[in-house]
């Protein structure tokens, strides 16, 4: 039985509203998305599948518009973390194959059956959970195999028990996969090669026990860029979908390995507007803690965005924004809902002007990597936390 309370709490996520009316909004470039899908598609053989990982609101970009966009431009599969995300895709009318990468418990397994989602089994407990929720075992399963990341995954010495249970209960196992621990943070890939080798050993063991795997897959973005031998039947591309490189080390490795340059285009443009402009006299302070003091008469523009919107406090006195195609630095502390920038050298900046927090304006760009450096984090986290709840719109 589907629990109506649980199911009814899942709503289709808002695809678009009128962004220009809000305090901040996100514009998604369809051209960039098409370009990125084409880049990864070109790496694959005609039979290999491309999964775009759209979990966590498509890394902050907006799950439904991105999912529709990538399927429209040729992706085959969608990867989500939870059954609830998969249900949202179905409620939005998306029919492409969806794999739930995270665990599924009780009601989630039943919902996966109802909404035609493939799920991941990563342990004997997960397998038992699946069977108690769905004794007739109708939901297709991908086994997640532990190969050295020691996150989610079936340990090698559990494989025999799991295979036996699968054969006894006729669970439809369609795929098996693993995830690399150390492929984007390094230019030395022996550990990843070891994980790949362990994956093949586990797949062979499953086959020997009578559980052949039709669809093995291991590659995230970095693996897809660097190592064709990790593709097997499908690649699972997350960050690359959004036009971002997993890391500098991946870029360096691609050059070291002589890979053809991959021209990825960032998809996200995060915008706000100037709510107010005031002139602050030389020697006065700006913001909480008086961490910024002017050394000239300074035009300060106030933006209705802050750390509640995923614009972190660590951007204080550090990050740049773009106003009328010119860089304007954050001055003083980023507050919960407001941020101040210096527009003294942009004399035509006016209240109501759009401000780019992330993305391009004219010849200037604020990149996710620049912002990540200000915050001591990675580009993944910057985009994933951007403006939760703000409208997202795919622009041609
Ligand atoms: C199992 C799995 N596959 C693929 C990905 C995509 O990784 P990337 O964004 O580096 O491409 C993730 C991301 O966390 C993941 O957990």
CSV table of C-alpha atoms and ligand atoms in Angstrom, one decimal:
chain,number,residue,atom,x,y,z
A,1,UNK,CA,0.0,0.0,0.0
A,2,UNK,CA,1.2,3.4,-0.9
A,3,UNK,CA,1.1,5.7,2.2
A,4,UNK,CA,-0.9,8.7,0.9
A,5,UNK,CA,0.6,11.0,3.5
A,6,UNK,CA,4.1,10.4,2.3
A,7,UNK,CA,3.2,10.5,-1.3
A,8,UNK,CA,1.1,13.6,-1.1
A,9,UNK,CA,4.0,15.5,0.5
A,10,UNK,CA,6.0,15.2,-2.8
A,11,UNK,CA,5.2,18.1,-5.1
A,12,UNK,CA,6.5,18.8,-8.5
A,13,UNK,CA,9.2,21.4,-8.1
A,14,UNK,CA,8.5,24.9,-9.5
A,15,UNK,CA,9.9,25.1,-13.0
A,16,UNK,CA,9.7,28.8,-13.6
A,17,UNK,CA,7.9,31.9,-12.5
A,18,UNK,CA,8.7,35.5,-13.3
A,19,UNK,CA,12.3,35.7,-12.1
A,20,UNK,CA,12.7,39.4,-12.6
A,21,UNK,CA,10.2,40.1,-9.8
A,22,UNK,CA,12.2,38.3,-7.1
A,23,UNK,CA,15.2,39.3,-4.9
A,24,UNK,CA,17.3,36.7,-6.7
A,25,UNK,CA,16.8,34.2,-9.5
A,26,UNK,CA,18.8,31.8,-11.6
A,27,UNK,CA,19.0,31.7,-15.3
A,28,UNK,CA,20.0,28.5,-17.0
A,29,UNK,CA,21.6,28.5,-20.4
A,30,UNK,CA,20.1,25.9,-22.7
A,31,UNK,CA,22.9,26.5,-25.1
A,32,UNK,CA,25.4,25.6,-22.5
A,33,UNK,CA,23.5,22.5,-21.4
A,34,UNK,CA,23.2,21.3,-25.0
A,35,UNK,CA,26.9,21.9,-25.5
A,36,UNK,CA,27.9,19.9,-22.4
A,37,UNK,CA,25.6,17.0,-23.3
A,38,UNK,CA,27.1,16.9,-26.8
A,39,UNK,CA,30.6,17.0,-25.4
A,40,UNK,CA,30.0,13.9,-23.2
A,41,UNK,CA,28.0,12.1,-25.8
A,42,UNK,CA,30.9,12.5,-28.2
A,43,UNK,CA,33.1,10.5,-25.8
A,44,UNK,CA,30.8,7.5,-25.9
A,45,UNK,CA,30.1,4.8,-28.4
A,46,UNK,CA,26.6,4.7,-29.8
A,47,UNK,CA,25.5,2.0,-27.5
A,48,UNK,CA,26.9,3.5,-24.3
A,49,UNK,CA,24.4,5.4,-22.2
A,50,UNK,CA,24.7,8.9,-20.8
A,51,UNK,CA,23.2,9.4,-17.3
A,52,UNK,CA,23.0,13.0,-16.1
A,53,UNK,CA,23.1,13.2,-12.3
A,54,UNK,CA,20.3,15.6,-11.3
A,55,UNK,CA,20.2,14.9,-7.6
A,56,UNK,CA,20.1,17.7,-5.0
A,57,UNK,CA,18.0,19.9,-7.3
A,58,UNK,CA,20.4,19.3,-10.2
A,59,UNK,CA,23.4,20.5,-8.1
A,60,UNK,CA,21.3,23.6,-7.3
A,61,UNK,CA,20.4,24.3,-10.9
A,62,UNK,CA,16.8,23.2,-10.7
A,63,UNK,CA,16.0,19.5,-11.1
A,64,UNK,CA,12.9,19.6,-13.4
A,65,UNK,CA,14.1,22.2,-16.0
A,66,UNK,CA,17.5,20.6,-16.1
A,67,UNK,CA,16.1,17.1,-16.4
A,68,UNK,CA,13.8,18.2,-19.2
A,69,UNK,CA,16.7,20.0,-20.9
A,70,UNK,CA,19.2,17.1,-20.7
A,71,UNK,CA,16.7,14.6,-22.0
A,72,UNK,CA,15.8,17.0,-24.8
A,73,UNK,CA,19.5,17.2,-25.7
A,74,UNK,CA,20.2,13.5,-25.8
A,75,UNK,CA,20.9,12.2,-22.3
A,76,UNK,CA,19.5,8.7,-21.7
A,77,UNK,CA,19.2,8.3,-18.0
A,78,UNK,CA,18.7,10.5,-14.9
A,79,UNK,CA,20.4,9.9,-11.6
A,80,UNK,CA,18.7,11.1,-8.4
A,81,UNK,CA,19.6,10.5,-4.7
A,82,UNK,CA,16.1,9.8,-3.3
A,83,UNK,CA,12.9,8.1,-4.4
A,84,UNK,CA,11.2,11.4,-3.6
A,85,UNK,CA,13.3,13.2,-6.2
A,86,UNK,CA,12.5,10.5,-8.7
A,87,UNK,CA,8.8,10.9,-8.0
A,88,UNK,CA,9.1,14.7,-8.6
A,89,UNK,CA,10.5,13.9,-12.1
A,90,UNK,CA,7.6,11.6,-12.9
A,91,UNK,CA,5.1,14.2,-11.6
A,92,UNK,CA,6.7,16.7,-14.0
A,93,UNK,CA,6.0,14.3,-16.8
A,94,UNK,CA,9.5,13.0,-17.3
A,95,UNK,CA,9.5,9.4,-18.6
A,96,UNK,CA,13.2,8.7,-19.0
A,97,UNK,CA,14.8,5.9,-17.0
A,98,UNK,CA,15.7,7.1,-13.5
A,99,UNK,CA,18.1,5.5,-11.0
A,100,UNK,CA,17.9,6.3,-7.3
A,101,UNK,CA,21.5,6.4,-6.1
A,102,UNK,CA,20.8,6.6,-2.4
A,103,UNK,CA,19.2,4.1,-0.1
A,104,UNK,CA,15.4,3.3,-0.3
A,105,UNK,CA,13.4,2.2,2.8
A,106,UNK,CA,9.9,0.8,3.1
A,107,UNK,CA,7.5,3.2,1.5
A,108,UNK,CA,10.2,4.5,-0.8
A,109,UNK,CA,10.5,1.0,-2.4
A,110,UNK,CA,6.8,0.9,-2.9
A,111,UNK,CA,6.8,4.4,-4.5
A,112,UNK,CA,9.7,3.3,-6.7
A,113,UNK,CA,7.5,0.5,-8.0
A,114,UNK,CA,4.6,2.8,-8.6
A,115,UNK,CA,6.6,5.5,-10.4
A,116,UNK,CA,8.9,3.1,-12.3
A,117,UNK,CA,12.2,4.1,-10.7
A,118,UNK,CA,15.2,1.8,-10.6
A,119,UNK,CA,16.8,1.6,-7.1
A,120,UNK,CA,20.2,0.9,-5.6
A,121,UNK,CA,20.9,-1.9,-3.3
A,122,UNK,CA,24.1,-1.5,-1.4
A,123,UNK,CA,23.9,-4.0,1.5
A,124,UNK,CA,22.2,-7.1,2.7
A,125,UNK,CA,20.1,-4.9,4.9
A,126,UNK,CA,19.0,-2.9,1.9
A,127,UNK,CA,18.1,-6.1,0.1
A,128,UNK,CA,16.0,-7.3,3.0
A,129,UNK,CA,14.3,-3.9,3.2
A,130,UNK,CA,13.5,-4.1,-0.5
A,131,UNK,CA,12.0,-7.6,-0.1
A,132,UNK,CA,9.9,-6.8,3.0
A,133,UNK,CA,8.4,-3.7,1.2
A,134,UNK,CA,8.0,-5.5,-2.1
A,135,UNK,CA,7.9,-9.3,-1.7
A,136,UNK,CA,7.2,-9.8,-5.4
A,137,UNK,CA,10.4,-7.9,-6.3
A,138,UNK,CA,9.2,-6.0,-9.3
A,139,UNK,CA,11.5,-2.9,-9.1
A,140,UNK,CA,14.7,-3.1,-11.2
A,141,UNK,CA,17.9,-3.0,-9.1
A,142,UNK,CA,21.4,-1.8,-9.5
A,143,UNK,CA,23.9,-3.2,-7.1
A,144,UNK,CA,26.4,-0.7,-5.6
A,145,UNK,CA,29.7,-2.5,-5.1
A,146,UNK,CA,32.3,-1.4,-2.6
A,147,UNK,CA,35.7,-1.0,-4.2
A,148,UNK,CA,37.5,1.3,-1.8
A,149,UNK,CA,35.5,4.4,-1.2
A,150,UNK,CA,34.0,2.9,1.9
A,151,UNK,CA,30.8,4.9,1.6
A,152,UNK,CA,27.7,3.0,0.3
A,153,UNK,CA,28.4,-0.4,-1.2
A,154,UNK,CA,28.3,-4.1,-1.0
A,155,UNK,CA,31.5,-5.5,0.5
A,156,UNK,CA,33.2,-8.2,-1.5
A,157,UNK,CA,32.7,-10.8,1.2
A,158,UNK,CA,28.9,-10.1,1.1
A,159,UNK,CA,28.6,-10.9,-2.6
A,160,UNK,CA,27.9,-14.6,-2.2
A,161,UNK,CA,25.1,-14.1,0.3
A,162,UNK,CA,23.6,-11.3,-1.8
A,163,UNK,CA,23.7,-13.4,-5.0
A,164,UNK,CA,22.0,-16.3,-3.3
A,165,UNK,CA,19.2,-14.1,-2.0
A,166,UNK,CA,18.8,-12.5,-5.5
A,167,UNK,CA,18.5,-15.9,-7.1
A,168,UNK,CA,16.1,-17.2,-4.5
A,169,UNK,CA,13.8,-14.2,-4.8
A,170,UNK,CA,14.1,-13.4,-8.5
A,171,UNK,CA,15.0,-9.7,-7.9
A,172,UNK,CA,15.5,-8.1,-11.4
A,173,UNK,CA,19.1,-7.0,-11.2
A,174,UNK,CA,19.8,-4.9,-14.3
A,175,UNK,CA,23.0,-3.0,-13.3
A,176,UNK,CA,25.9,-2.8,-10.9
A,177,UNK,CA,28.1,0.2,-10.2
A,178,UNK,CA,30.8,1.7,-8.1
A,179,UNK,CA,32.0,5.3,-7.3
A,180,UNK,CA,35.7,6.4,-7.3
A,181,UNK,CA,37.2,7.8,-4.1
A,182,UNK,CA,40.1,9.7,-5.5
A,183,UNK,CA,39.9,10.5,-9.1
A,184,UNK,CA,39.2,14.2,-9.2
A,185,UNK,CA,41.5,15.3,-6.3
A,186,UNK,CA,44.7,14.0,-7.8
A,187,UNK,CA,46.8,13.6,-10.9
A,188,UNK,CA,47.9,10.1,-9.7
A,189,UNK,CA,45.3,7.6,-10.6
A,190,UNK,CA,46.6,4.2,-9.3
A,191,UNK,CA,44.0,4.1,-6.6
A,192,UNK,CA,41.2,4.6,-9.1
A,193,UNK,CA,42.7,2.0,-11.4
A,194,UNK,CA,42.7,-0.4,-8.4
A,195,UNK,CA,39.0,0.4,-7.7
A,196,UNK,CA,38.2,-0.4,-11.4
A,197,UNK,CA,40.0,-3.7,-11.2
A,198,UNK,CA,38.2,-4.6,-8.0
A,199,UNK,CA,34.9,-3.7,-9.7
A,200,UNK,CA,35.7,-6.2,-12.5
A,201,UNK,CA,36.5,-8.9,-9.9
A,202,UNK,CA,33.2,-8.4,-8.2
A,203,UNK,CA,31.3,-8.4,-11.5
A,204,UNK,CA,33.0,-11.7,-12.4
A,205,UNK,CA,32.1,-13.2,-9.0
A,206,UNK,CA,28.4,-12.2,-9.5
A,207,UNK,CA,28.5,-13.8,-12.9
A,208,UNK,CA,30.0,-17.0,-11.6
A,209,UNK,CA,27.3,-17.2,-9.0
A,210,UNK,CA,24.6,-16.8,-11.7
A,211,UNK,CA,23.9,-13.1,-11.5
A,212,UNK,CA,25.2,-11.6,-14.8
A,213,UNK,CA,25.2,-7.8,-14.9
A,214,UNK,CA,23.9,-6.4,-18.1
A,215,UNK,CA,24.7,-2.8,-17.3
A,216,UNK,CA,27.9,-2.2,-15.3
A,217,UNK,CA,28.8,1.5,-14.8
A,218,UNK,CA,31.5,3.3,-12.9
A,219,UNK,CA,32.4,6.7,-14.4
A,220,UNK,CA,31.6,10.1,-12.8
A,221,UNK,CA,32.6,13.3,-14.7
A,222,UNK,CA,36.3,13.0,-13.9
A,223,UNK,CA,36.4,9.4,-15.0
A,224,UNK,CA,34.4,10.2,-18.1
A,225,UNK,CA,36.9,12.9,-19.1
A,226,UNK,CA,40.0,10.9,-18.2
A,227,UNK,CA,39.5,7.1,-18.6
A,228,UNK,CA,37.4,5.5,-21.4
A,229,UNK,CA,38.0,2.1,-19.8
A,230,UNK,CA,35.7,3.2,-16.9
A,231,UNK,CA,32.7,3.6,-19.1
A,232,UNK,CA,31.4,0.0,-19.4
A,233,UNK,CA,27.8,0.5,-20.4
A,234,UNK,CA,27.0,3.9,-19.0
A,235,UNK,CA,28.6,7.1,-17.6
A,236,UNK,CA,27.1,9.1,-14.7
A,237,UNK,CA,27.9,12.7,-15.3
A,238,UNK,CA,27.1,15.2,-12.6
A,239,UNK,CA,29.2,18.3,-12.4
A,240,UNK,CA,30.2,18.2,-16.1
A,241,UNK,CA,26.5,18.4,-17.1
A,242,UNK,CA,26.5,21.9,-15.5
A,243,UNK,CA,29.6,22.9,-17.5
A,244,UNK,CA,32.0,22.8,-14.5
A,245,UNK,CA,35.2,20.8,-14.2
A,246,UNK,CA,35.4,18.5,-11.2
A,247,UNK,CA,38.8,20.1,-10.2
A,248,UNK,CA,42.0,21.7,-11.5
A,249,UNK,CA,43.7,18.3,-11.1
A,250,UNK,CA,41.2,16.8,-13.6
A,251,UNK,CA,42.1,19.5,-16.0
A,252,UNK,CA,45.8,18.9,-15.6
A,253,UNK,CA,45.4,15.2,-15.8
A,254,UNK,CA,43.4,15.6,-19.1
A,255,UNK,CA,46.3,17.5,-20.5
A,256,UNK,CA,48.9,15.1,-19.2
A,257,UNK,CA,46.9,12.2,-20.8
A,258,UNK,CA,46.6,14.1,-24.1
A,259,UNK,CA,42.8,14.1,-24.0
A,260,UNK,CA,41.1,16.2,-26.6
A,261,UNK,CA,40.1,19.5,-24.9
A,262,UNK,CA,36.6,19.4,-23.6
A,263,UNK,CA,34.9,22.8,-24.0
A,264,UNK,CA,32.4,22.8,-21.1
A,265,UNK,CA,30.1,25.8,-20.7
A,266,UNK,CA,28.7,26.8,-17.3
A,267,UNK,CA,25.0,26.6,-17.2
A,268,UNK,CA,24.2,28.7,-14.1
A,269,UNK,CA,23.8,32.5,-14.0
A,270,UNK,CA,22.8,33.6,-10.5
A,271,UNK,CA,21.4,37.1,-10.3
A,272,UNK,CA,20.0,39.6,-7.9
A,273,UNK,CA,19.4,43.3,-8.1
A,274,UNK,CA,20.5,46.5,-6.4
A,275,UNK,CA,17.9,47.4,-3.8
A,276,UNK,CA,19.5,50.7,-2.7
A,277,UNK,CA,22.7,52.8,-3.3
A,278,UNK,CA,24.2,55.2,-0.8
A,279,UNK,CA,27.3,57.3,-0.6
A,280,UNK,CA,29.4,56.5,2.5
A,281,UNK,CA,32.0,59.1,3.5
A,282,UNK,CA,35.7,58.3,3.6
A,283,UNK,CA,36.6,56.7,6.9
A,284,UNK,CA,33.2,55.3,7.7
A,285,UNK,CA,32.5,51.7,8.3
A,286,UNK,CA,30.3,49.2,6.4
A,287,UNK,CA,28.4,46.3,8.0
A,288,UNK,CA,28.4,44.1,11.0
A,289,UNK,CA,31.6,44.0,13.0
A,290,UNK,CA,32.9,47.1,11.1
A,291,UNK,CA,35.2,44.9,9.1
A,292,UNK,CA,35.3,47.3,6.1
A,293,UNK,CA,36.3,51.0,6.4
A,294,UNK,CA,36.2,53.2,3.4
A,295,UNK,CA,39.3,55.1,2.3
A,296,UNK,CA,37.4,57.4,-0.1
A,297,UNK,CA,33.9,58.6,-0.5
A,298,UNK,CA,32.3,55.2,-1.5
A,299,UNK,CA,29.1,54.3,-3.3
A,300,UNK,CA,27.8,51.2,-1.6
A,301,UNK,CA,25.1,49.2,-3.3
A,302,UNK,CA,22.9,47.0,-1.1
A,303,UNK,CA,21.8,43.6,-2.5
A,304,UNK,CA,18.9,41.6,-1.1
A,305,UNK,CA,20.9,38.3,-0.8
A,306,UNK,CA,22.8,36.8,2.0
A,307,UNK,CA,23.9,33.6,3.6
A,308,UNK,CA,20.3,32.4,3.9
A,309,UNK,CA,20.3,32.3,0.1
A,310,UNK,CA,23.5,30.3,-0.1
A,311,UNK,CA,25.7,33.3,-0.5
A,312,UNK,CA,28.1,32.4,2.3
A,313,UNK,CA,29.5,34.6,5.0
A,314,UNK,CA,33.0,33.6,3.9
A,315,UNK,CA,32.4,35.8,0.8
A,316,UNK,CA,32.7,38.9,3.1
A,317,UNK,CA,35.2,41.4,1.8
A,318,UNK,CA,36.3,38.8,-0.8
A,319,UNK,CA,33.9,37.8,-3.5
A,320,UNK,CA,33.3,39.8,-6.7
A,321,UNK,CA,29.9,40.5,-8.3
A,322,UNK,CA,29.2,42.0,-11.8
A,323,UNK,CA,27.3,45.2,-12.3
A,324,UNK,CA,26.9,46.6,-15.9
A,325,UNK,CA,29.6,44.2,-17.0
A,326,UNK,CA,32.1,45.4,-14.4
A,327,UNK,CA,33.5,43.8,-11.2
A,328,UNK,CA,32.2,45.1,-7.9
A,329,UNK,CA,33.6,43.6,-4.7
A,330,UNK,CA,31.7,42.6,-1.6
A,331,UNK,CA,32.5,45.0,1.2
A,332,UNK,CA,31.9,44.3,4.9
A,333,UNK,CA,30.2,41.1,6.1
A,334,UNK,CA,27.7,39.2,4.1
A,335,UNK,CA,24.5,39.2,6.3
A,336,UNK,CA,21.7,36.7,6.5
A,337,UNK,CA,19.7,38.5,3.9
A,338,UNK,CA,21.7,41.5,2.6
A,339,UNK,CA,25.1,42.1,1.1
A,340,UNK,CA,27.0,45.3,0.3
A,341,UNK,CA,29.1,45.9,-2.7
A,342,UNK,CA,31.4,48.8,-3.8
A,343,UNK,CA,30.1,50.4,-7.0
A,344,UNK,CA,32.2,53.6,-6.7
A,345,UNK,CA,33.9,52.8,-10.0
A,346,UNK,CA,30.7,52.0,-11.8
A,347,UNK,CA,29.2,55.5,-11.8
A,348,UNK,CA,26.2,54.6,-13.9
A,349,UNK,CA,25.1,51.8,-11.5
A,350,UNK,CA,21.5,52.4,-10.5
A,351,UNK,CA,19.1,51.1,-8.0
A,352,UNK,CA,17.2,48.3,-9.6
A,353,UNK,CA,20.1,47.2,-11.8
A,354,UNK,CA,20.6,43.4,-12.2
A,355,UNK,CA,23.7,42.1,-10.5
A,356,UNK,CA,25.4,38.8,-11.4
A,357,UNK,CA,26.6,36.9,-8.4
A,358,UNK,CA,27.7,33.9,-10.5
A,359,UNK,CA,28.1,33.8,-14.2
A,360,UNK,CA,29.0,36.1,-17.0
A,361,UNK,CA,28.0,39.7,-17.8
A,362,UNK,CA,29.6,41.2,-20.9
A,363,UNK,CA,33.3,40.3,-21.0
A,364,UNK,CA,33.5,39.6,-17.2
A,365,UNK,CA,32.7,36.3,-15.4
A,366,UNK,CA,32.5,35.3,-11.8
A,367,UNK,CA,33.2,31.6,-11.8
A,368,UNK,CA,32.1,29.0,-9.3
A,369,UNK,CA,35.8,28.2,-8.8
A,370,UNK,CA,36.6,31.8,-7.8
A,371,UNK,CA,33.7,31.8,-5.4
A,372,UNK,CA,34.7,28.4,-4.1
A,373,UNK,CA,38.2,29.8,-3.4
A,374,UNK,CA,36.8,32.6,-1.3
A,375,UNK,CA,34.8,30.1,0.7
A,376,UNK,CA,37.5,27.4,1.0
A,377,UNK,CA,35.2,24.9,-0.7
A,378,UNK,CA,34.6,23.3,-4.1
A,379,UNK,CA,32.5,24.5,-7.1
A,380,UNK,CA,30.1,21.7,-6.4
A,381,UNK,CA,29.1,23.2,-3.1
A,382,UNK,CA,28.7,26.8,-4.4
A,383,UNK,CA,26.2,25.9,-7.1
A,384,UNK,CA,24.4,23.2,-5.0
A,385,UNK,CA,23.7,25.7,-2.2
A,386,UNK,CA,22.8,28.7,-4.5
A,387,UNK,CA,19.5,30.4,-3.9
A,388,UNK,CA,17.3,27.5,-2.6
A,389,UNK,CA,13.7,28.3,-3.5
A,390,UNK,CA,14.5,31.1,-6.0
A,391,UNK,CA,13.0,30.7,-9.4
A,392,UNK,CA,15.1,28.9,-12.1
A,393,UNK,CA,14.4,29.3,-15.8
A,394,UNK,CA,16.0,27.7,-18.8
A,395,UNK,CA,16.7,30.3,-21.4
A,396,UNK,CA,17.4,29.6,-25.1
B,1,LIG,C1,27.2,7.5,-7.3
B,1,LIG,C2,27.5,8.8,-8.0
B,1,LIG,N1,27.7,8.7,-9.3
B,1,LIG,C3,28.0,9.9,-10.0
B,1,LIG,C4,28.1,11.1,-9.4
B,1,LIG,C5,28.5,12.3,-10.2
B,1,LIG,O1,29.7,12.8,-9.8
B,1,LIG,P1,30.3,14.0,-10.6
B,1,LIG,O2,29.4,15.2,-10.2
B,1,LIG,O3,31.7,14.2,-10.1
B,1,LIG,O4,30.2,13.7,-12.0
B,1,LIG,C6,27.9,11.1,-8.0
B,1,LIG,C7,28.0,12.4,-7.3
B,1,LIG,O5,28.2,12.5,-6.1
B,1,LIG,C8,27.6,9.9,-7.3
B,1,LIG,O6,27.4,10.0,-6.0
